[in-house]
XYZ file of C-alpha atoms in Angstrom:
764
model
C -0.076 -0.018 0.019
C 3.045 2.326 0.620
C 4.129 1.714 -3.000
C 0.664 2.465 -4.285
C 0.355 5.707 -2.194
C 3.796 6.889 -3.507
C 2.723 6.078 -7.078
C -0.477 8.030 -6.800
C 1.417 11.070 -5.338
C 3.733 10.958 -8.309
C 0.580 10.811 -10.644
C -0.214 14.244 -9.257
C -2.768 13.220 -6.593
C -3.039 14.742 -3.072
C -2.586 11.464 -1.202
C -3.698 10.986 2.284
C -1.939 7.869 3.520
C -2.511 7.568 7.382
C -1.620 5.023 9.976
C -3.288 4.119 13.180
C -3.539 1.299 15.816
C -6.607 -0.743 16.517
C -5.408 -1.040 20.188
C -8.243 -2.439 22.321
C -9.426 -6.032 22.418
C -8.640 -9.578 23.383
C -5.234 -10.153 21.701
C -3.600 -7.211 23.524
C -5.222 -7.958 26.767
C -4.405 -11.651 26.562
C -0.753 -10.814 25.678
C -0.433 -8.434 28.575
C -1.893 -10.924 31.001
C 0.489 -13.678 29.797
C 3.456 -11.250 30.321
C 2.234 -9.786 33.672
C 2.010 -6.239 32.514
C -0.880 -3.789 32.282
C -2.610 -3.874 28.878
C -2.340 -0.047 28.598
C 1.476 -0.210 29.013
C 1.790 -3.283 26.887
C -0.180 -1.802 24.053
C 1.556 1.540 23.959
C 5.005 -0.037 24.061
C 3.921 -2.217 20.996
C 2.639 0.984 19.359
C 5.991 2.758 19.711
C 7.807 -0.395 18.441
C 5.653 -0.564 15.405
C 6.155 3.154 14.622
C 10.004 2.534 14.795
C 9.632 -0.466 12.393
C 7.356 1.350 9.960
C 9.721 4.309 9.857
C 12.779 2.039 9.271
C 10.900 0.603 6.266
C 10.559 3.996 4.657
C 6.887 4.308 4.746
C 5.245 7.638 3.817
C 2.507 7.570 6.515
C 1.203 11.019 7.589
C 2.155 10.607 11.297
C 0.441 13.803 12.271
C -2.861 12.139 11.517
C -2.101 8.896 13.587
C -4.962 7.533 15.625
C -4.753 5.086 18.545
C -8.126 3.726 19.609
C -7.256 2.975 23.214
C -6.556 6.659 24.042
C -9.453 8.586 25.604
C -9.390 11.210 22.886
C -10.333 8.529 20.460
C -12.718 6.314 22.451
C -14.906 9.208 23.697
C -16.157 9.397 20.236
C -16.762 5.585 20.072
C -18.892 6.223 23.161
C -20.504 9.138 21.464
C -21.441 6.818 18.688
C -22.994 4.465 21.062
C -25.183 7.081 22.520
C -26.221 8.281 19.089
C -27.187 4.679 18.132
C -29.021 4.280 21.399
C -31.028 7.645 20.689
C -31.807 6.274 17.195
C -33.141 3.010 18.520
C -30.292 1.043 17.095
C -28.579 0.062 20.461
C -30.678 -2.199 22.821
C -30.106 -4.610 25.710
C -31.701 -8.006 25.953
C -31.092 -11.401 27.614
C -30.288 -14.027 25.088
C -28.161 -17.139 24.552
C -24.746 -15.975 23.414
C -21.553 -17.601 22.154
C -19.046 -17.644 25.038
C -15.273 -18.494 25.081
C -14.485 -20.171 28.340
C -10.664 -19.393 27.808
C -11.037 -15.741 26.940
C -13.877 -15.545 29.435
C -16.023 -13.261 27.226
C -18.901 -13.279 24.782
C -18.247 -13.340 21.105
C -19.982 -11.897 18.167
C -21.301 -14.518 15.668
C -18.577 -13.446 13.275
C -15.857 -14.268 15.834
C -16.836 -17.945 16.033
C -14.938 -19.820 13.269
C -14.840 -23.350 11.723
C -16.991 -26.385 11.720
C -16.039 -26.999 15.281
C -17.115 -23.455 16.362
C -13.941 -22.167 17.992
C -12.852 -18.812 19.169
C -11.200 -17.012 16.404
C -8.568 -15.508 18.829
C -7.553 -18.567 20.915
C -9.056 -21.655 19.137
C -11.049 -22.803 22.187
C -14.518 -24.475 21.478
C -17.185 -21.927 22.169
C -20.171 -22.758 24.394
C -23.637 -21.165 24.696
C -24.343 -18.868 27.851
C -27.550 -16.905 28.763
C -26.517 -13.328 29.446
C -27.974 -9.813 29.402
C -26.165 -8.042 26.523
C -25.975 -4.998 24.499
C -26.648 -5.270 20.712
C -26.581 -2.898 17.592
C -29.405 -3.349 15.048
C -27.203 -4.172 12.064
C -30.327 -5.978 10.782
C -32.067 -2.668 10.173
C -29.664 -2.215 7.241
C -29.545 -5.536 5.647
C -30.980 -4.739 2.297
C -28.623 -1.701 1.999
C -25.762 -4.076 2.896
C -26.795 -6.365 0.052
C -26.518 -3.501 -2.475
C -22.881 -3.401 -3.846
C -23.710 -1.120 -6.804
C -21.728 1.842 -5.598
C -18.431 0.062 -4.756
C -15.665 -1.741 -6.601
C -15.066 -4.689 -4.267
C -13.641 -8.064 -5.135
C -16.286 -10.679 -6.089
C -15.155 -12.990 -3.338
C -15.849 -10.430 -0.637
C -19.283 -9.469 -2.185
C -20.144 -13.271 -2.178
C -18.934 -13.817 1.401
C -20.937 -10.927 2.615
C -23.985 -11.930 0.549
C -23.912 -15.344 1.911
C -23.240 -14.218 5.574
C -26.311 -11.862 5.396
C -28.249 -14.808 3.943
C -31.455 -13.325 2.522
C -34.181 -15.929 1.716
C -37.728 -15.389 0.697
C -40.733 -17.394 1.764
C -43.785 -17.037 4.109
C -44.348 -16.707 7.815
C -47.145 -19.204 8.611
C -49.123 -19.273 11.952
C -50.029 -22.622 13.431
C -52.224 -22.630 16.622
C -51.537 -24.958 19.398
C -54.592 -26.629 20.996
C -54.062 -24.068 23.819
C -54.545 -21.318 21.105
C -50.864 -20.279 21.372
C -49.788 -18.977 18.004
C -46.454 -20.684 16.633
C -45.059 -18.905 13.711
C -42.776 -20.708 11.308
C -40.746 -19.260 8.493
C -40.658 -21.571 5.386
C -39.297 -21.083 1.943
C -41.618 -23.808 0.687
C -45.171 -22.797 1.657
C -46.358 -24.953 -1.185
C -45.416 -28.045 0.871
C -47.722 -27.136 3.815
C -50.191 -29.988 3.188
C -47.274 -32.395 3.779
C -46.502 -30.890 7.349
C -47.284 -33.881 9.652
C -45.619 -32.603 12.846
C -43.912 -29.493 14.216
C -40.451 -29.111 15.664
C -39.353 -26.459 18.064
C -35.843 -25.592 19.192
C -35.139 -26.740 22.696
C -34.581 -22.987 23.552
C -37.948 -21.913 22.075
C -39.961 -19.769 24.660
C -43.106 -21.742 24.206
C -41.583 -25.139 25.046
C -42.148 -24.873 28.897
C -45.779 -23.663 28.377
C -46.733 -26.270 25.808
C -45.105 -29.384 27.494
C -47.534 -31.533 29.282
C -46.743 -32.811 32.826
C -46.507 -36.283 31.549
C -43.565 -35.448 29.181
C -41.862 -32.611 31.287
C -39.101 -34.578 32.792
C -38.061 -35.999 29.352
C -38.256 -32.573 27.769
C -36.095 -30.897 30.496
C -33.440 -33.583 30.211
C -33.357 -33.208 26.434
C -32.954 -29.420 26.763
C -29.905 -29.846 29.067
C -28.359 -32.229 26.590
C -28.895 -29.956 23.583
C -27.295 -26.972 25.622
C -24.087 -28.909 25.856
C -23.819 -29.186 22.127
C -22.301 -26.761 19.624
C -24.341 -25.341 16.917
C -22.316 -27.320 14.272
C -22.812 -30.590 16.095
C -26.599 -29.966 16.275
C -26.933 -29.159 12.622
C -24.766 -32.021 11.319
C -26.301 -34.088 8.589
C -24.361 -37.093 9.688
C -25.605 -37.080 13.220
C -28.478 -39.310 14.127
C -31.654 -37.355 14.539
C -32.952 -37.125 18.297
C -35.976 -35.462 19.805
C -38.810 -35.742 22.346
C -42.560 -35.282 22.084
C -43.906 -32.393 24.152
C -47.331 -33.902 24.523
C -48.847 -30.948 22.763
C -50.465 -30.693 19.425
C -51.089 -27.907 16.892
C -53.493 -27.441 14.008
C -52.219 -27.415 10.482
C -53.778 -24.176 8.989
C -54.239 -25.520 5.611
C -56.195 -28.685 6.147
C -57.156 -28.497 9.962
C -55.197 -31.662 10.822
C -53.950 -32.212 14.361
C -50.243 -32.566 14.342
C -47.839 -33.371 17.176
C -45.266 -30.740 18.579
C -41.839 -32.128 19.167
C -38.436 -30.473 20.227
C -35.148 -31.404 18.504
C -31.780 -30.091 18.404
C -31.475 -29.653 14.669
C -33.825 -26.809 14.842
C -32.033 -23.570 15.977
C -33.254 -20.394 17.511
C -30.693 -18.578 15.519
C -32.511 -19.118 12.185
C -36.038 -18.102 11.373
C -38.296 -18.261 14.314
C -36.915 -21.312 16.105
C -39.872 -23.418 14.911
C -40.440 -25.355 11.764
C -43.226 -27.316 10.131
C -41.838 -30.576 9.306
C -42.446 -31.886 5.764
C -40.730 -35.308 5.794
C -41.364 -36.254 2.286
C -39.506 -33.134 0.993
C -36.855 -32.401 3.594
C -33.917 -34.639 4.275
C -33.609 -33.989 8.020
C -37.454 -34.184 8.494
C -37.432 -37.493 6.592
C -34.845 -39.015 8.835
C -36.852 -37.650 12.033
C -40.019 -39.084 10.790
C -38.713 -42.550 9.931
C -37.038 -42.820 13.236
C -40.174 -41.800 15.254
C -42.658 -43.452 12.828
C -44.460 -40.224 11.769
C -46.507 -39.967 8.631
C -44.570 -39.033 5.297
C -47.239 -37.998 2.728
C -46.087 -36.843 -0.714
C -47.271 -33.404 -1.738
C -44.659 -32.529 -4.434
C -44.786 -35.144 -7.230
C -41.350 -36.546 -8.133
C -40.676 -37.626 -11.790
C -42.143 -41.050 -12.575
C -43.622 -41.382 -9.161
C -45.992 -44.352 -8.966
C -47.678 -43.553 -5.685
C -45.534 -45.776 -3.574
C -43.791 -44.580 -0.384
C -40.536 -42.701 -0.865
C -37.286 -44.251 -0.151
C -35.803 -40.902 0.571
C -36.835 -37.188 0.666
C -37.670 -35.652 -2.719
C -36.390 -32.081 -2.671
C -36.656 -31.201 -6.312
C -39.308 -29.400 -8.227
C -42.675 -30.648 -9.444
C -46.398 -30.213 -9.381
C -48.340 -30.065 -6.169
C -50.251 -33.287 -5.249
C -52.442 -34.316 -2.320
C -52.761 -30.577 -1.547
C -56.482 -29.998 -1.579
C -57.426 -27.161 -4.086
C -53.993 -26.640 -5.091
C -53.346 -30.234 -6.429
C -51.958 -30.070 -9.909
C -50.493 -26.481 -9.487
C -47.309 -26.259 -11.440
C -44.051 -25.932 -9.337
C -42.971 -22.664 -10.823
C -45.979 -20.796 -9.568
C -46.885 -22.771 -6.565
C -45.105 -20.849 -3.885
C -46.512 -17.651 -5.075
C -50.113 -18.842 -5.353
C -50.034 -20.520 -1.880
C -48.473 -17.386 -0.227
C -51.192 -15.322 -1.742
C -53.900 -17.750 -0.511
C -52.404 -17.742 3.017
C -52.678 -13.976 3.157
C -56.270 -14.183 2.113
C -57.056 -16.693 4.895
C -55.134 -14.581 7.482
C -52.839 -17.527 8.402
C -49.590 -16.449 6.617
C -47.807 -13.741 4.756
C -44.914 -13.169 2.595
C -41.664 -12.843 4.463
C -37.969 -12.281 3.990
C -35.665 -13.932 6.465
C -31.994 -13.215 7.104
C -29.144 -15.325 8.329
C -27.308 -12.342 9.949
C -28.181 -11.314 13.555
C -27.816 -8.063 15.401
C -24.314 -7.248 16.419
C -23.506 -8.412 19.920
C -21.054 -5.741 21.260
C -20.823 -6.442 24.941
C -17.618 -8.072 26.210
C -16.871 -9.225 29.796
C -13.306 -7.915 29.611
C -11.388 -5.012 30.740
C -9.509 -3.699 27.606
C -12.235 -2.106 25.587
C -14.127 1.116 25.240
C -16.590 1.422 28.287
C -20.289 1.345 27.331
C -21.731 4.624 28.404
C -24.882 3.470 30.169
C -26.070 3.736 33.769
C -28.616 1.760 35.626
C -30.843 3.308 38.313
C -33.460 1.453 40.443
C -35.717 4.502 40.071
C -35.122 5.639 36.376
C -34.089 2.308 34.771
C -31.468 2.441 31.958
C -30.120 5.852 31.616
C -27.516 7.064 29.097
C -24.407 8.932 30.278
C -24.906 12.611 29.211
C -22.864 13.436 26.203
C -21.166 16.283 28.108
C -19.729 13.678 30.577
C -17.975 11.806 27.925
C -15.499 10.038 27.930
C -16.393 7.462 30.508
C -12.749 6.629 31.398
C -11.383 3.191 31.607
C -9.755 3.109 35.163
C -6.063 2.072 34.955
C -6.026 0.699 38.404
C -8.849 -2.042 37.734
C -8.001 -5.701 38.250
C -8.195 -7.058 34.734
C -7.719 -10.863 35.007
C -10.661 -12.612 33.292
C -13.053 -14.393 35.443
C -16.078 -14.747 33.219
C -17.583 -11.552 34.736
C -16.788 -8.007 33.717
C -13.650 -6.890 35.716
C -15.060 -3.355 36.037
C -17.896 -4.803 38.178
C -15.264 -5.150 40.993
C -13.866 -1.633 40.692
C -15.925 0.463 43.264
C -14.910 3.803 41.960
C -15.906 2.944 38.502
C -19.116 0.977 39.335
C -20.839 3.424 41.684
C -22.159 6.763 40.251
C -25.038 9.137 40.459
C -28.112 8.796 38.156
C -28.014 11.646 35.637
C -31.817 11.944 35.875
C -32.714 11.796 39.525
C -29.273 12.167 41.117
C -29.788 9.065 43.194
C -27.316 6.145 43.629
C -26.706 4.152 40.366
C -24.335 1.924 38.864
C -22.421 1.941 35.504
C -22.538 -0.747 32.782
C -19.391 -2.790 33.454
C -19.183 -4.612 30.119
C -16.903 -3.051 27.458
C -17.406 -2.744 23.792
C -16.165 -5.058 21.162
C -13.003 -3.855 19.543
C -14.658 -3.698 16.191
C -16.788 -0.787 17.532
C -13.584 1.348 17.531
C -12.293 0.091 14.124
C -15.565 0.572 12.410
C -15.052 4.380 12.083
C -11.196 4.668 12.313
C -10.995 5.637 8.573
C -12.923 8.833 9.499
C -10.773 9.483 12.630
C -7.723 9.891 10.462
C -9.233 13.029 8.967
C -8.971 14.925 12.375
C -7.599 12.610 15.089
C -8.883 13.259 18.571
C -11.204 16.015 17.306
C -12.043 18.690 19.860
C -9.955 16.969 22.491
C -10.325 18.679 25.819
C -13.577 20.370 24.795
C -16.900 19.327 25.874
C -19.062 17.462 23.268
C -22.806 17.390 22.786
C -25.457 15.359 20.950
C -25.105 17.625 17.887
C -21.288 17.480 17.877
C -19.419 15.782 15.081
C -16.483 13.512 15.626
C -14.819 14.741 12.297
C -13.774 18.066 11.048
C -16.348 18.833 8.366
C -14.004 20.394 6.047
C -11.579 17.513 6.066
C -14.502 15.132 5.744
C -15.802 16.986 2.603
C -12.423 16.982 0.985
C -11.208 13.462 1.659
C -14.098 11.009 2.316
C -14.888 8.430 1.467
C -11.828 6.356 1.187
C -10.766 5.948 -2.421
C -8.730 2.779 -2.185
C -8.671 0.513 0.823
C -6.351 -2.495 1.160
C -7.184 -5.248 3.702
C -7.368 -8.934 4.249
C -10.068 -11.303 3.084
C -10.273 -12.525 6.653
C -12.170 -9.317 7.592
C -14.911 -9.842 4.942
C -17.686 -10.863 7.355
C -16.435 -8.819 10.425
C -14.804 -5.522 9.943
C -15.875 -4.853 6.430
C -19.606 -5.485 7.183
C -19.414 -3.498 10.378
C -17.728 -0.441 8.871
C -20.439 -0.448 6.063
C -23.132 -0.659 8.720
C -21.513 2.220 10.663
C -21.171 4.341 7.601
C -24.878 3.946 6.831
C -25.776 4.795 10.440
C -23.415 7.829 10.360
C -25.396 9.005 7.236
C -28.630 8.713 9.139
C -27.012 10.571 12.123
C -26.235 13.441 9.597
C -22.535 12.946 10.136
C -21.727 11.911 6.423
C -23.589 12.350 3.211
C -22.567 9.171 1.494
C -23.440 5.436 1.829
C -20.224 3.442 1.704
C -16.928 3.873 3.685
C -14.574 2.994 0.776
C -15.033 2.999 -2.977
C -12.327 0.534 -4.133
C -11.286 -2.514 -1.902
C -8.327 -4.830 -2.732
C -7.347 -7.823 -0.615
C -3.729 -8.671 0.030
C -2.613 -12.205 0.851
C -0.735 -13.258 4.021
C 2.926 -14.069 4.256
C 3.357 -17.196 6.120
C 6.309 -18.545 7.961
C 8.782 -20.694 6.044
C 6.841 -23.787 7.455
C 3.807 -22.548 5.505
C 2.066 -21.840 8.843
C 0.654 -18.397 9.834
C 3.572 -16.489 11.603
C 3.214 -16.811 15.455
C 5.637 -16.251 18.220
C 4.292 -19.559 19.804
C 5.289 -21.393 16.628
C 8.686 -19.690 16.499
C 8.258 -18.937 12.775
C 8.134 -15.139 12.940
C 10.284 -13.218 10.426
C 11.133 -10.002 12.286
C 11.425 -6.904 9.964
C 14.099 -5.346 12.218
C 16.532 -8.191 11.506
C 15.902 -8.082 7.778
C 16.233 -4.308 7.465
C 19.456 -4.494 9.574
C 20.897 -7.152 7.371
C 19.696 -6.169 3.892
C 18.449 -2.566 4.108
C 14.891 -1.250 3.800
C 14.770 -1.085 0.016
C 15.863 -4.737 -0.455
C 13.164 -5.788 2.072
C 10.483 -3.695 0.289
C 11.425 -4.921 -3.121
C 11.378 -8.568 -1.929
C 7.987 -8.136 -0.325
C 6.701 -6.948 -3.731
C 8.563 -9.549 -5.740
C 8.341 -12.733 -3.598
C 4.543 -13.443 -3.958
C 1.510 -12.279 -5.672
C 0.242 -9.442 -3.584
C -3.340 -10.828 -3.562
C -2.233 -14.443 -2.650
C 0.845 -14.315 -0.342
C 2.610 -17.468 0.607
C 5.522 -18.933 2.665
C 8.597 -16.932 3.390
C 11.698 -17.984 1.425
C 14.951 -16.934 2.995
C 16.714 -17.813 -0.376
C 14.399 -15.745 -2.506
C 15.551 -12.420 -1.228
C 19.078 -13.075 -2.563
C 17.823 -12.186 -6.121
C 16.926 -8.649 -4.811
C 20.305 -8.526 -2.941
C 22.048 -8.975 -6.237
C 19.755 -6.723 -8.233
C 19.918 -3.412 -6.400
C 23.791 -3.105 -6.470
C 23.550 -3.755 -10.198
C 21.144 -0.767 -10.399
C 23.569 1.357 -8.393
C 26.572 0.389 -10.604
C 24.560 0.899 -13.804
C 23.766 4.480 -12.948
C 26.973 5.571 -11.360
C 29.760 3.557 -12.918
C 31.523 4.732 -16.231
C 32.060 2.084 -18.831
C 35.741 0.778 -18.668
C 36.301 1.543 -22.439
C 34.891 3.480 -25.293
C 31.912 1.871 -26.878
C 32.237 0.607 -30.394
C 31.258 2.888 -33.217
C 28.439 2.297 -35.569
C 24.814 1.259 -34.982
C 23.971 4.218 -32.893
C 20.635 5.171 -34.510
C 19.300 1.625 -34.196
C 20.428 1.294 -30.735
C 18.695 4.618 -29.692
C 15.360 3.485 -31.255
C 15.682 0.143 -29.424
C 16.463 1.756 -26.138
C 13.495 4.251 -26.484
C 11.157 1.328 -27.175
C 12.489 -0.507 -24.078
C 12.105 2.676 -21.923
C 8.490 3.327 -23.069
C 7.363 -0.201 -22.995
C 8.577 -0.454 -19.414
C 6.783 2.637 -18.440
C 3.601 1.286 -19.802
C 4.163 -2.130 -18.243
C 4.954 -0.770 -14.698
C 2.067 1.715 -15.006
C -0.408 -0.954 -15.854
C 0.992 -3.197 -12.991
C 0.588 -0.382 -10.549
C -3.076 -0.043 -11.530
C -3.599 -3.822 -11.267
C -1.713 -4.171 -7.899
C 0.483 -6.802 -9.507
C 3.675 -5.655 -7.693
C 5.638 -8.827 -8.320
C 5.609 -8.222 -11.985
C 6.642 -4.524 -11.372
C 9.867 -5.692 -9.864
C 10.242 -8.281 -12.686
C 9.832 -5.578 -15.209
C 12.353 -3.259 -13.595
C 14.784 -6.157 -13.366
C 14.385 -6.849 -17.165
C 14.881 -3.157 -17.809
C 17.972 -3.014 -15.692
C 19.458 -5.928 -17.688
C 18.532 -4.244 -20.942
C 20.386 -1.068 -19.823
C 23.447 -2.882 -18.728
C 23.662 -4.396 -22.247
C 23.074 -0.996 -23.760
C 25.749 0.629 -21.624
C 28.532 -0.990 -23.769
C 27.033 0.418 -26.988
C 27.119 3.838 -28.656
C 23.827 4.788 -27.015
C 25.567 5.440 -23.817
C 25.692 9.186 -22.892
C 22.880 9.925 -25.532
C 19.516 11.714 -24.596
C 17.928 8.331 -24.978
C 20.265 6.904 -22.356
C 19.612 9.835 -19.897
C 15.945 9.378 -20.394
C 16.152 5.674 -19.760
C 18.223 6.040 -16.535
C 15.856 8.825 -15.161
C 12.914 6.554 -16.085
C 14.420 3.706 -14.198
C 14.966 5.821 -11.024
C 11.343 7.281 -11.270
C 9.784 3.827 -11.623
C 11.958 2.625 -8.870
C 11.036 5.442 -6.548
C 7.743 4.120 -5.040
C 9.276 0.651 -4.578
C 12.760 1.506 -3.236
C 12.597 5.011 -2.232
C 15.950 5.333 -0.537
C 18.184 4.144 -3.329
C 16.125 6.011 -5.796
C 16.506 9.230 -3.947
C 20.191 8.832 -3.601
C 20.950 7.995 -7.100
C 18.693 10.817 -8.326
C 20.694 13.234 -6.351
C 23.969 11.789 -7.544
C 23.160 12.088 -11.217
C 22.528 15.910 -10.423
C 18.878 16.127 -10.830
C 17.105 18.836 -8.784
C 14.717 18.347 -5.924
C 13.592 14.996 -4.594
C 12.849 12.151 -6.880
C 9.550 11.804 -4.901
C 8.479 15.292 -6.022
C 8.732 14.315 -9.696
C 5.883 13.436 -12.001
C 5.267 9.829 -12.965
C 6.749 9.346 -16.407
C 4.244 9.047 -19.270
C 4.724 6.794 -22.335
C 4.623 7.401 -25.895
C 1.973 4.985 -27.187
C 3.749 4.483 -30.605
C 7.096 3.638 -28.845
C 5.381 1.394 -26.165
C 3.298 -0.622 -28.777
C 4.358 -4.177 -29.190
C 5.833 -4.706 -32.698
C 4.962 -8.497 -32.614
C 1.909 -10.015 -30.835
C 0.753 -13.551 -30.077
C -2.654 -14.310 -31.611
C -4.713 -17.074 -30.013
C -6.403 -19.243 -32.689
C -9.555 -21.140 -31.526
C -11.779 -23.574 -33.351
C -15.314 -23.556 -31.795
C -13.900 -21.739 -28.759
C -11.077 -24.325 -28.124
C -7.514 -23.276 -28.358
C -5.790 -24.968 -31.422
C -2.794 -22.764 -32.158
C -0.781 -19.570 -31.226
C 0.716 -17.585 -34.157
C 3.201 -14.557 -34.014
C 1.859 -11.646 -36.008
C 2.683 -7.900 -36.535
C 1.094 -5.733 -33.878
C -0.784 -3.809 -36.593
C -2.114 -6.773 -38.343
C -5.366 -6.332 -40.228
C -8.425 -8.507 -39.646
C -8.112 -9.947 -43.145
C -4.446 -10.710 -42.711
C -5.156 -12.230 -39.216
C -7.870 -14.532 -40.760
C -5.578 -15.650 -43.576
C -2.721 -16.265 -41.105
C -4.951 -18.404 -38.887
C -6.470 -20.415 -41.822
C -2.927 -20.977 -43.234
C -1.677 -22.523 -39.922
C -0.910 -26.301 -40.526
C -2.467 -27.303 -37.181
C -5.465 -25.318 -37.827
C -5.924 -26.816 -41.356
C -5.644 -30.326 -39.796
C -8.304 -29.695 -37.178
C -10.782 -28.136 -39.625
C -10.387 -31.059 -42.160
C -13.443 -31.132 -44.448
C -15.714 -29.215 -42.019
C -17.558 -26.298 -43.182
C -16.427 -22.983 -41.984
C -19.402 -21.042 -40.618
C -17.739 -17.844 -39.725
C -14.462 -16.319 -38.401
C -14.490 -13.959 -35.422
C -11.674 -11.636 -35.015
C -10.846 -9.822 -31.646
C -8.263 -7.310 -32.635
C -4.741 -8.018 -31.258
C -6.026 -10.963 -29.227
C -7.554 -13.945 -30.941
C -9.180 -15.598 -34.172
C -12.098 -17.923 -33.370
C -13.075 -20.209 -36.325
C -16.659 -21.575 -36.122
C -17.049 -24.704 -38.096
């Protein structure tokens, strides 16, 4: 990203390239606990160390705009955002089963639970469920906007990951009534199968379970609920697991045919999707089929499979087909069945069209010390009361005991806990949970515009956390580089935050960053993610000390595709170690003898073509973020210049242009050597104050191109051709190729398609 920022500055843009430190959260706190130091001290010492490392690498960060999220001047605005979200009805508190890491001793957002085994993304410990009173942000209020990517240029993979995570599905909410008249609402994407619903299944956690369960079945139901609570979500949803469940003793009425159907509970139904209740249609759902077979429940067919002869099904049929055994809808074609049944349910008052989402509201409470305090107060008289804006920040006490216990450490800090109610002045207590660290990082791109804005001044509900003039000039972010691992966490959260900020009146746009590009991860030499515990960390300090910053920068560009990454190769850097001294000698050393006479004009023309082709190539690669091929191109150009140095072109204007071009193209990549050499050849001002070189299109054009020749879309030949070849000549060359003639044989040529400069496709 530093190379790209330097390139854009040379292109004439005013570039804001800031740096900051997302400094709250579990990793910093756990590391501090492990070392027996305070998180504040540990974090700031790491910040200082990283500043030094970044500077040693020659980064062009704007250090005057640095933001550190654990400083009060920053997190008071995070608290301000919390209060604004609360005022807008987007922050709320409720009791719910949440994901809890028993090692980190804190709750986790759904996005922080990873893998099929549902482990904590920070420490790898299996996650358990726990019932707690927690704070949430209503990210679900923005789901349809979050599914709209039309205003941004983001990688397809990230768009797909966010789309799948949000998980929009259309169907119907259908109301079943229990025999006690309790409404049980189910969401289904297949209302056309309602006539095949022969039982209902509730999640063990469903709030109606206790009320519906009869005394005769209560003991069995309670035991089953306890067993289900001990399982992970993945275990419960596994298709390989034998289906289990118990009958509640209660019945419901199927609203489409009036049939009495039993109500069961089973662990394969989750409260986290839909309504936590399903209508079980065993003939057309695999899990329901297994359940019905095990417990000998009816399996009527209501969607006709191809070639069905009326016999019982050997397995669930989940494909399309006309409705059968469905009362007035029997014979309805499958492509219109869902729509027609949904409309009928709405007419009957027993159902309605509905959209369901996989994503859940953002759980932001954390039972840990190292995070931004949640600015809420609890009063026995007034209930939940927000901290007045003027009293922000609620400071995180540095003398708190921060070892994790499973409860919020701030609960045991008397000075923090006890306060006065802002409404009545009576005794009250503060919220002792802290915010998820992603709360701070969801708006950091705006914090760079005016770090610690209005620090020391009181703030109000109508204040703004960002200097309006800076915001108007810079925002939104033009190009953002970040890892794919943030696709369903930070990158969703920051989009939600920007849309909420728009509705607060803070910004007047919808998306935080226009262009997103993902970089890969450089792994240890053992192909594992770098970790001190694995002992495979490659320290930049050692590399810079041994090789110099420019060599390290160039190898980071050259060693891997930027968007893919890969394992570190200690031998790979040696190529860069050899290349940069060759650049130095090329520019500064005088040839040992006079170049041979003759051939000067041809040599100049060749050198000019090399120069302008290299400008074009490196420019294209900069735009495409293909940094490895930038270095490869500069290496080839260096070799070409070394060969040319011993010819009559040395010392000509073309030579001077070529050397200047090499240094200008090198400047974003290896800023130190480029600066030094620029000064040594007597050029005024800094190389970094120069314009990016422009190429002459005629000189940069390829003289010879490779045309792909296809027959019916299949590659059959490659032919060399002049770059300015006409369509007629390209067609003739393709049809004259021996391999092409052999593949065509006596087939009739229907047409020949020519894509200029690229391919000839012969349709036979």
